[in-house]
Amino acid sequence: MTDNKTENVENGQKQEEGGPPKLDPKTEAYLQELLKEKHILSTSAYPHASRLMQEEVQRTQQTGRMTKDTRYADVYRERPIKVTVKVSVPIKEHPKFNFVGKLLGPKGNSLKRLQEETMCKMSILGRGSMKDKVKEEELRKSLDPKFSHLSDDLHIEISALAPPAEAHARIAYALAEIRKFLIPDSNDDISMEQLREMENYLEPGGGGPDGEPPQKRPLLRPVRGGFRGDFWISYALVLNIVHAR
């Protein structure tokens, strides 16, 4: 199950790829009010209102502004858009499997490589995303907007900032790759590769705390550059990868 969000990047608005936008004081106050009202609703018998409130909180956090009219993708000018997808982790179906560990890999290298290869920002969020459970519970109750995701189910947030066609192509590729990490198998190729990488760190001269991990064969990824022919070739290959699965 995925939850998709697509936002335009306004002219003159600077934002790092995948990074949360800065909130102006008015928007920050609006977000605080939303979180307080959401907390009240979550403890009452209004589940649908609570869900709608959470969606508004997420929109405000992702865009950095209060809700306005619907925005359109400008494919003519290839104006960059930020596409965000939330992917659920099947923790309820497989409660004993360590999905967070598999997603991160040794020293977080698996997730870092996934982000580099897909050119997407990925974050593990929701309940169970923090190693310190006591700290997680404290932050969940703090009503700090930065940690509101801790009230949600465990999920992965994937985002791409690029011209419309390329942004969606990156997301499609990222979804195909992330699915491999959501299969609860401790003996598959990914787990075996992570085990070899960990052994490499433990061996004398095999990397150490600041050493480089073993190099992984680069994967096919969408190219930068809008509507060039080579982009569409890569995009078609991405679609083939997705459909093959």
PDB file of C-alpha atoms in Angstrom:
ATOM      1  CA  MET A   1       0.000   0.000   0.000  1.00  0.00           C
ATOM      2  CA  THR A   2       1.341   3.401  -0.925  1.00  0.00           C
ATOM      3  CA  ASP A   3       0.286   6.950  -0.170  1.00  0.00           C
ATOM      4  CA  ASN A   4       1.234   9.340  -2.958  1.00  0.00           C
ATOM      5  CA  LYS A   5       1.801  13.084  -2.827  1.00  0.00           C
ATOM      6  CA  THR A   6       2.934  15.338  -5.692  1.00  0.00           C
ATOM      7  CA  GLU A   7       3.842  18.970  -5.153  1.00  0.00           C
ATOM      8  CA  ASN A   8       5.161  21.689  -7.449  1.00  0.00           C
ATOM      9  CA  VAL A   9       8.270  23.638  -6.559  1.00  0.00           C
ATOM     10  CA  GLU A  10       7.447  27.334  -6.900  1.00  0.00           C
ATOM     11  CA  ASN A  11       9.774  29.733  -8.711  1.00  0.00           C
ATOM     12  CA  GLY A  12      12.350  31.075  -6.317  1.00  0.00           C
ATOM     13  CA  GLN A  13      11.596  28.507  -3.626  1.00  0.00           C
ATOM     14  CA  LYS A  14      14.772  26.669  -2.685  1.00  0.00           C
ATOM     15  CA  GLN A  15      14.524  23.205  -1.238  1.00  0.00           C
ATOM     16  CA  GLU A  16      16.992  20.365  -0.954  1.00  0.00           C
ATOM     17  CA  GLU A  17      15.928  17.156  -2.610  1.00  0.00           C
ATOM     18  CA  GLY A  18      13.976  15.088  -0.120  1.00  0.00           C
ATOM     19  CA  GLY A  19      14.513  17.584   2.689  1.00  0.00           C
ATOM     20  CA  PRO A  20      11.639  19.112   4.661  1.00  0.00           C
ATOM     21  CA  PRO A  21      10.873  22.738   3.708  1.00  0.00           C
ATOM     22  CA  LYS A  22      11.341  25.496   6.262  1.00  0.00           C
ATOM     23  CA  LEU A  23       8.115  26.755   7.807  1.00  0.00           C
ATOM     24  CA  ASP A  24       7.329  30.443   8.200  1.00  0.00           C
ATOM     25  CA  PRO A  25       5.957  31.518  11.626  1.00  0.00           C
ATOM     26  CA  LYS A  26       2.351  31.568  10.400  1.00  0.00           C
ATOM     27  CA  THR A  27       2.573  28.061   8.959  1.00  0.00           C
ATOM     28  CA  GLU A  28       4.405  26.803  12.058  1.00  0.00           C
ATOM     29  CA  ALA A  29       1.590  28.103  14.271  1.00  0.00           C
ATOM     30  CA  TYR A  30      -0.981  26.509  11.971  1.00  0.00           C
ATOM     31  CA  LEU A  31       0.827  23.178  12.179  1.00  0.00           C
ATOM     32  CA  GLN A  32       0.961  23.320  15.977  1.00  0.00           C
ATOM     33  CA  GLU A  33      -2.795  23.921  16.084  1.00  0.00           C
ATOM     34  CA  LEU A  34      -3.363  20.955  13.776  1.00  0.00           C
ATOM     35  CA  LEU A  35      -1.286  18.671  15.980  1.00  0.00           C
ATOM     36  CA  LYS A  36      -3.101  19.716  19.142  1.00  0.00           C
ATOM     37  CA  GLU A  37      -6.497  19.146  17.525  1.00  0.00           C
ATOM     38  CA  LYS A  38      -5.313  15.825  16.109  1.00  0.00           C
ATOM     39  CA  HIS A  39      -4.218  14.701  19.582  1.00  0.00           C
ATOM     40  CA  ILE A  40      -7.686  15.509  20.947  1.00  0.00           C
ATOM     41  CA  LEU A  41      -9.409  13.682  18.084  1.00  0.00           C
ATOM     42  CA  SER A  42      -7.178  10.620  18.364  1.00  0.00           C
ATOM     43  CA  THR A  43      -8.402  10.045  21.912  1.00  0.00           C
ATOM     44  CA  SER A  44     -12.075  10.387  20.981  1.00  0.00           C
ATOM     45  CA  ALA A  45     -14.578   8.460  18.876  1.00  0.00           C
ATOM     46  CA  TYR A  46     -13.888  10.356  15.630  1.00  0.00           C
ATOM     47  CA  PRO A  47     -11.509   8.124  13.634  1.00  0.00           C
ATOM     48  CA  HIS A  48     -12.396   9.618  10.231  1.00  0.00           C
ATOM     49  CA  ALA A  49     -11.889  13.185  11.414  1.00  0.00           C
ATOM     50  CA  SER A  50      -8.577  12.135  12.978  1.00  0.00           C
ATOM     51  CA  ARG A  51      -7.463  10.590   9.679  1.00  0.00           C
ATOM     52  CA  LEU A  52      -8.330  13.745   7.714  1.00  0.00           C
ATOM     53  CA  MET A  53      -6.478  15.833  10.285  1.00  0.00           C
ATOM     54  CA  GLN A  54      -3.382  13.633   9.894  1.00  0.00           C
ATOM     55  CA  GLU A  55      -3.493  14.063   6.110  1.00  0.00           C
ATOM     56  CA  GLU A  56      -3.584  17.843   6.532  1.00  0.00           C
ATOM     57  CA  VAL A  57      -0.631  17.670   8.944  1.00  0.00           C
ATOM     58  CA  GLN A  58       1.374  15.657   6.413  1.00  0.00           C
ATOM     59  CA  ARG A  59       0.535  18.030   3.554  1.00  0.00           C
ATOM     60  CA  THR A  60       1.650  21.021   5.608  1.00  0.00           C
ATOM     61  CA  GLN A  61       4.908  19.333   6.624  1.00  0.00           C
ATOM     62  CA  GLN A  62       5.731  18.242   3.074  1.00  0.00           C
ATOM     63  CA  THR A  63       4.943  21.529   1.316  1.00  0.00           C
ATOM     64  CA  GLY A  64       5.938  23.988   4.038  1.00  0.00           C
ATOM     65  CA  ARG A  65       2.762  26.007   3.495  1.00  0.00           C
ATOM     66  CA  MET A  66      -0.899  25.953   4.349  1.00  0.00           C
ATOM     67  CA  THR A  67      -3.254  24.195   1.949  1.00  0.00           C
ATOM     68  CA  LYS A  68      -4.045  26.188  -1.180  1.00  0.00           C
ATOM     69  CA  ASP A  69      -5.642  25.480  -4.518  1.00  0.00           C
ATOM     70  CA  THR A  70      -4.657  22.379  -6.483  1.00  0.00           C
ATOM     71  CA  ARG A  71      -1.308  22.681  -8.279  1.00  0.00           C
ATOM     72  CA  TYR A  72      -0.622  21.333 -11.749  1.00  0.00           C
ATOM     73  CA  ALA A  73       2.487  19.703 -13.184  1.00  0.00           C
ATOM     74  CA  ASP A  74       4.180  22.025 -15.690  1.00  0.00           C
ATOM     75  CA  VAL A  75       5.578  19.564 -18.241  1.00  0.00           C
ATOM     76  CA  TYR A  76       5.959  22.291 -20.881  1.00  0.00           C
ATOM     77  CA  ARG A  77       8.606  24.151 -18.883  1.00  0.00           C
ATOM     78  CA  GLU A  78       9.727  20.996 -17.090  1.00  0.00           C
ATOM     79  CA  ARG A  79       9.320  22.784 -13.789  1.00  0.00           C
ATOM     80  CA  PRO A  80      10.581  20.464 -11.002  1.00  0.00           C
ATOM     81  CA  ILE A  81       8.033  18.803  -8.768  1.00  0.00           C
ATOM     82  CA  LYS A  82       8.470  16.831  -5.585  1.00  0.00           C
ATOM     83  CA  VAL A  83       6.794  13.426  -5.705  1.00  0.00           C
ATOM     84  CA  THR A  84       6.396  11.651  -2.369  1.00  0.00           C
ATOM     85  CA  VAL A  85       5.243   8.077  -1.799  1.00  0.00           C
ATOM     86  CA  LYS A  86       4.711   6.370   1.549  1.00  0.00           C
ATOM     87  CA  VAL A  87       5.242   2.613   1.454  1.00  0.00           C
ATOM     88  CA  SER A  88       3.876   0.460   4.250  1.00  0.00           C
ATOM     89  CA  VAL A  89       6.122  -2.120   5.916  1.00  0.00           C
ATOM     90  CA  PRO A  90       4.381  -5.514   6.448  1.00  0.00           C
ATOM     91  CA  ILE A  91       5.217  -5.553  10.151  1.00  0.00           C
ATOM     92  CA  LYS A  92       1.742  -6.767  11.157  1.00  0.00           C
ATOM     93  CA  GLU A  93       1.979  -9.776   8.856  1.00  0.00           C
ATOM     94  CA  HIS A  94       5.551 -10.570   9.968  1.00  0.00           C
ATOM     95  CA  PRO A  95       5.997  -9.062  13.468  1.00  0.00           C
ATOM     96  CA  LYS A  96       9.186 -10.992  14.272  1.00  0.00           C
ATOM     97  CA  PHE A  97      11.145  -9.983  11.170  1.00  0.00           C
ATOM     98  CA  ASN A  98      13.619  -7.097  11.465  1.00  0.00           C
ATOM     99  CA  PHE A  99      12.615  -5.027   8.435  1.00  0.00           C
ATOM    100  CA  VAL A 100      14.371  -1.906   9.715  1.00  0.00           C
ATOM    101  CA  GLY A 101      17.661  -3.781  10.002  1.00  0.00           C
ATOM    102  CA  LYS A 102      17.339  -5.185   6.490  1.00  0.00           C
ATOM    103  CA  LEU A 103      16.460  -1.794   5.039  1.00  0.00           C
ATOM    104  CA  LEU A 104      19.386  -0.073   6.743  1.00  0.00           C
ATOM    105  CA  GLY A 105      22.041  -2.756   6.331  1.00  0.00           C
ATOM    106  CA  PRO A 106      25.483  -2.586   8.002  1.00  0.00           C
ATOM    107  CA  LYS A 107      26.169   0.995   9.098  1.00  0.00           C
ATOM    108  CA  GLY A 108      23.136   2.103   7.086  1.00  0.00           C
ATOM    109  CA  ASN A 109      24.923   1.384   3.809  1.00  0.00           C
ATOM    110  CA  SER A 110      22.063  -0.515   2.141  1.00  0.00           C
ATOM    111  CA  LEU A 111      19.680   2.429   2.436  1.00  0.00           C
ATOM    112  CA  LYS A 112      22.405   4.866   1.392  1.00  0.00           C
ATOM    113  CA  ARG A 113      23.093   2.870  -1.775  1.00  0.00           C
ATOM    114  CA  LEU A 114      19.383   2.614  -2.562  1.00  0.00           C
ATOM    115  CA  GLN A 115      19.093   6.391  -2.382  1.00  0.00           C
ATOM    116  CA  GLU A 116      22.122   6.906  -4.599  1.00  0.00           C
ATOM    117  CA  GLU A 117      21.037   4.341  -7.192  1.00  0.00           C
ATOM    118  CA  THR A 118      17.423   5.499  -7.454  1.00  0.00           C
ATOM    119  CA  MET A 119      18.196   9.219  -6.978  1.00  0.00           C
ATOM    120  CA  CYS A 120      15.434   9.343  -4.359  1.00  0.00           C
ATOM    121  CA  LYS A 121      15.408  10.384  -0.720  1.00  0.00           C
ATOM    122  CA  MET A 122      14.270   7.571   1.584  1.00  0.00           C
ATOM    123  CA  SER A 123      13.388   7.748   5.276  1.00  0.00           C
ATOM    124  CA  ILE A 124      12.186   5.015   7.638  1.00  0.00           C
ATOM    125  CA  LEU A 125       9.411   6.537   9.726  1.00  0.00           C
ATOM    126  CA  GLY A 126       6.576   5.579  12.059  1.00  0.00           C
ATOM    127  CA  ARG A 127       6.287   3.382  15.132  1.00  0.00           C
ATOM    128  CA  GLY A 128       9.374   1.235  15.628  1.00  0.00           C
ATOM    129  CA  SER A 129      11.609   3.358  13.405  1.00  0.00           C
ATOM    130  CA  MET A 130      13.807   4.453  16.324  1.00  0.00           C
ATOM    131  CA  LYS A 131      16.220   2.138  18.141  1.00  0.00           C
ATOM    132  CA  ASP A 132      15.546   3.758  21.528  1.00  0.00           C
ATOM    133  CA  LYS A 133      11.908   2.868  22.284  1.00  0.00           C
ATOM    134  CA  VAL A 134      11.751   5.001  25.439  1.00  0.00           C
ATOM    135  CA  LYS A 135      12.980   8.045  23.529  1.00  0.00           C
ATOM    136  CA  GLU A 136      10.532   7.278  20.723  1.00  0.00           C
ATOM    137  CA  GLU A 137       7.611   7.275  23.155  1.00  0.00           C
ATOM    138  CA  GLU A 138       8.754  10.586  24.658  1.00  0.00           C
ATOM    139  CA  LEU A 139       8.974  12.209  21.241  1.00  0.00           C
ATOM    140  CA  ARG A 140       5.603  10.773  20.225  1.00  0.00           C
ATOM    141  CA  LYS A 141       3.956  12.499  23.191  1.00  0.00           C
ATOM    142  CA  SER A 142       5.836  15.771  22.698  1.00  0.00           C
ATOM    143  CA  LEU A 143       3.530  16.957  19.869  1.00  0.00           C
ATOM    144  CA  ASP A 144       6.625  18.286  18.091  1.00  0.00           C
ATOM    145  CA  PRO A 145       5.725  18.506  14.362  1.00  0.00           C
ATOM    146  CA  LYS A 146       9.037  16.895  13.413  1.00  0.00           C
ATOM    147  CA  PHE A 147       8.046  13.685  15.199  1.00  0.00           C
ATOM    148  CA  SER A 148       4.344  13.446  14.365  1.00  0.00           C
ATOM    149  CA  HIS A 149       5.175  10.504  12.063  1.00  0.00           C
ATOM    150  CA  LEU A 150       5.837   8.387  15.166  1.00  0.00           C
ATOM    151  CA  SER A 151       2.079   8.060  15.611  1.00  0.00           C
ATOM    152  CA  ASP A 152       1.788   6.356  12.201  1.00  0.00           C
ATOM    153  CA  ASP A 153       2.434   2.729  11.308  1.00  0.00           C
ATOM    154  CA  LEU A 154       5.985   1.828  10.304  1.00  0.00           C
ATOM    155  CA  HIS A 155       6.601   2.978   6.721  1.00  0.00           C
ATOM    156  CA  ILE A 156       9.189   4.221   4.247  1.00  0.00           C
ATOM    157  CA  GLU A 157       8.836   7.693   2.778  1.00  0.00           C
ATOM    158  CA  ILE A 158      10.311   7.955  -0.721  1.00  0.00           C
ATOM    159  CA  SER A 159      10.602  11.308  -2.482  1.00  0.00           C
ATOM    160  CA  ALA A 160      12.096  12.616  -5.713  1.00  0.00           C
ATOM    161  CA  LEU A 161      12.633  16.191  -6.868  1.00  0.00           C
ATOM    162  CA  ALA A 162      12.945  16.513 -10.651  1.00  0.00           C
ATOM    163  CA  PRO A 163      11.010  17.471 -13.811  1.00  0.00           C
ATOM    164  CA  PRO A 164       7.618  15.688 -13.793  1.00  0.00           C
ATOM    165  CA  ALA A 165       8.371  12.698 -16.041  1.00  0.00           C
ATOM    166  CA  GLU A 166      11.770  12.047 -14.499  1.00  0.00           C
ATOM    167  CA  ALA A 167      10.476  12.414 -10.930  1.00  0.00           C
ATOM    168  CA  HIS A 168       7.811   9.762 -11.500  1.00  0.00           C
ATOM    169  CA  ALA A 169      10.338   7.494 -13.259  1.00  0.00           C
ATOM    170  CA  ARG A 170      12.663   7.685 -10.266  1.00  0.00           C
ATOM    171  CA  ILE A 171       9.790   6.823  -7.928  1.00  0.00           C
ATOM    172  CA  ALA A 172       8.769   3.849 -10.101  1.00  0.00           C
ATOM    173  CA  TYR A 173      12.317   2.513 -10.019  1.00  0.00           C
ATOM    174  CA  ALA A 174      12.607   3.092  -6.256  1.00  0.00           C
ATOM    175  CA  LEU A 175       9.362   1.188  -5.600  1.00  0.00           C
ATOM    176  CA  ALA A 176      10.609  -1.785  -7.610  1.00  0.00           C
ATOM    177  CA  GLU A 177      13.885  -1.842  -5.669  1.00  0.00           C
ATOM    178  CA  ILE A 178      12.443  -1.239  -2.187  1.00  0.00           C
ATOM    179  CA  ARG A 179      10.076  -4.194  -2.566  1.00  0.00           C
ATOM    180  CA  LYS A 180      13.065  -6.571  -2.476  1.00  0.00           C
ATOM    181  CA  PHE A 181      13.823  -5.343   1.055  1.00  0.00           C
ATOM    182  CA  LEU A 182      10.252  -5.964   2.228  1.00  0.00           C
ATOM    183  CA  ILE A 183      10.400  -9.718   1.619  1.00  0.00           C
ATOM    184  CA  PRO A 184      10.830 -11.394   5.056  1.00  0.00           C
ATOM    185  CA  ASP A 185      13.667 -13.713   4.035  1.00  0.00           C
ATOM    186  CA  SER A 186      16.886 -13.745   6.061  1.00  0.00           C
ATOM    187  CA  ASN A 187      18.642 -15.958   3.513  1.00  0.00           C
ATOM    188  CA  ASP A 188      17.991 -14.089   0.270  1.00  0.00           C
ATOM    189  CA  ASP A 189      20.668 -12.366  -1.814  1.00  0.00           C
ATOM    190  CA  ILE A 190      20.271  -9.052   0.006  1.00  0.00           C
ATOM    191  CA  SER A 191      20.713 -10.595   3.457  1.00  0.00           C
ATOM    192  CA  MET A 192      23.696 -12.657   2.307  1.00  0.00           C
ATOM    193  CA  GLU A 193      25.353  -9.609   0.809  1.00  0.00           C
ATOM    194  CA  GLN A 194      24.802  -7.689   4.054  1.00  0.00           C
ATOM    195  CA  LEU A 195      26.317 -10.570   6.020  1.00  0.00           C
ATOM    196  CA  ARG A 196      29.415 -10.580   3.806  1.00  0.00           C
ATOM    197  CA  GLU A 197      29.694  -6.822   4.214  1.00  0.00           C
ATOM    198  CA  MET A 198      29.519  -7.118   8.000  1.00  0.00           C
ATOM    199  CA  GLU A 199      32.176  -9.848   7.964  1.00  0.00           C
ATOM    200  CA  ASN A 200      34.354  -7.559   5.875  1.00  0.00           C
ATOM    201  CA  TYR A 201      34.148  -4.877   8.576  1.00  0.00           C
ATOM    202  CA  LEU A 202      35.115  -7.399  11.269  1.00  0.00           C
ATOM    203  CA  GLU A 203      38.150  -8.740   9.411  1.00  0.00           C
ATOM    204  CA  PRO A 204      41.540  -7.061  10.059  1.00  0.00           C
ATOM    205  CA  GLY A 205      42.048  -4.394   7.423  1.00  0.00           C
ATOM    206  CA  GLY A 206      38.591  -5.083   6.037  1.00  0.00           C
ATOM    207  CA  GLY A 207      37.177  -1.615   6.405  1.00  0.00           C
ATOM    208  CA  GLY A 208      36.795  -0.796  10.092  1.00  0.00           C
ATOM    209  CA  PRO A 209      34.592   1.996  11.418  1.00  0.00           C
ATOM    210  CA  ASP A 210      35.746   4.491   8.798  1.00  0.00           C
ATOM    211  CA  GLY A 211      36.531   2.055   6.006  1.00  0.00           C
ATOM    212  CA  GLU A 212      34.749   1.804   2.709  1.00  0.00           C
ATOM    213  CA  PRO A 213      32.197  -1.019   2.306  1.00  0.00           C
ATOM    214  CA  PRO A 214      32.528  -3.542  -0.514  1.00  0.00           C
ATOM    215  CA  GLN A 215      31.505  -2.072  -3.833  1.00  0.00           C
ATOM    216  CA  LYS A 216      28.182  -3.148  -5.226  1.00  0.00           C
ATOM    217  CA  ARG A 217      27.473  -3.423  -8.931  1.00  0.00           C
ATOM    218  CA  PRO A 218      25.641  -0.221  -9.975  1.00  0.00           C
ATOM    219  CA  LEU A 219      22.032  -0.706 -11.021  1.00  0.00           C
ATOM    220  CA  LEU A 220      20.198   0.807 -13.962  1.00  0.00           C
ATOM    221  CA  ARG A 221      18.705   4.133 -13.050  1.00  0.00           C
ATOM    222  CA  PRO A 222      16.831   6.955 -14.785  1.00  0.00           C
ATOM    223  CA  VAL A 223      19.154   9.578 -16.233  1.00  0.00           C
ATOM    224  CA  ARG A 224      19.020  13.284 -15.615  1.00  0.00           C
ATOM    225  CA  GLY A 225      17.976  15.638 -18.334  1.00  0.00           C
ATOM    226  CA  GLY A 226      14.273  15.901 -19.030  1.00  0.00           C
ATOM    227  CA  PHE A 227      12.888  14.797 -22.407  1.00  0.00           C
ATOM    228  CA  ARG A 228      16.066  13.586 -24.126  1.00  0.00           C
ATOM    229  CA  GLY A 229      15.896  10.319 -26.006  1.00  0.00           C
ATOM    230  CA  ASP A 230      18.243   8.535 -23.606  1.00  0.00           C
ATOM    231  CA  PHE A 231      15.921   9.439 -20.746  1.00  0.00           C
ATOM    232  CA  TRP A 232      12.947   7.791 -22.433  1.00  0.00           C
ATOM    233  CA  ILE A 233      14.999   4.645 -23.127  1.00  0.00           C
ATOM    234  CA  SER A 234      15.836   4.412 -19.421  1.00  0.00           C
ATOM    235  CA  TYR A 235      12.227   5.165 -18.492  1.00  0.00           C
ATOM    236  CA  ALA A 236      10.991   2.323 -20.716  1.00  0.00           C
ATOM    237  CA  LEU A 237      13.474  -0.038 -19.063  1.00  0.00           C
ATOM    238  CA  VAL A 238      12.206   1.068 -15.654  1.00  0.00           C
ATOM    239  CA  LEU A 239       8.660   0.190 -16.668  1.00  0.00           C
ATOM    240  CA  ASN A 240       9.843  -3.224 -17.864  1.00  0.00           C
ATOM    241  CA  ILE A 241      11.469  -3.819 -14.479  1.00  0.00           C
ATOM    242  CA  VAL A 242       8.271  -2.890 -12.664  1.00  0.00           C
ATOM    243  CA  HIS A 243       6.012  -5.046 -14.853  1.00  0.00           C
ATOM    244  CA  ALA A 244       8.420  -7.983 -14.704  1.00  0.00           C
ATOM    245  CA  ARG A 245       7.823  -8.140 -10.996  1.00  0.00           C
TER     246      ARG A 245
END
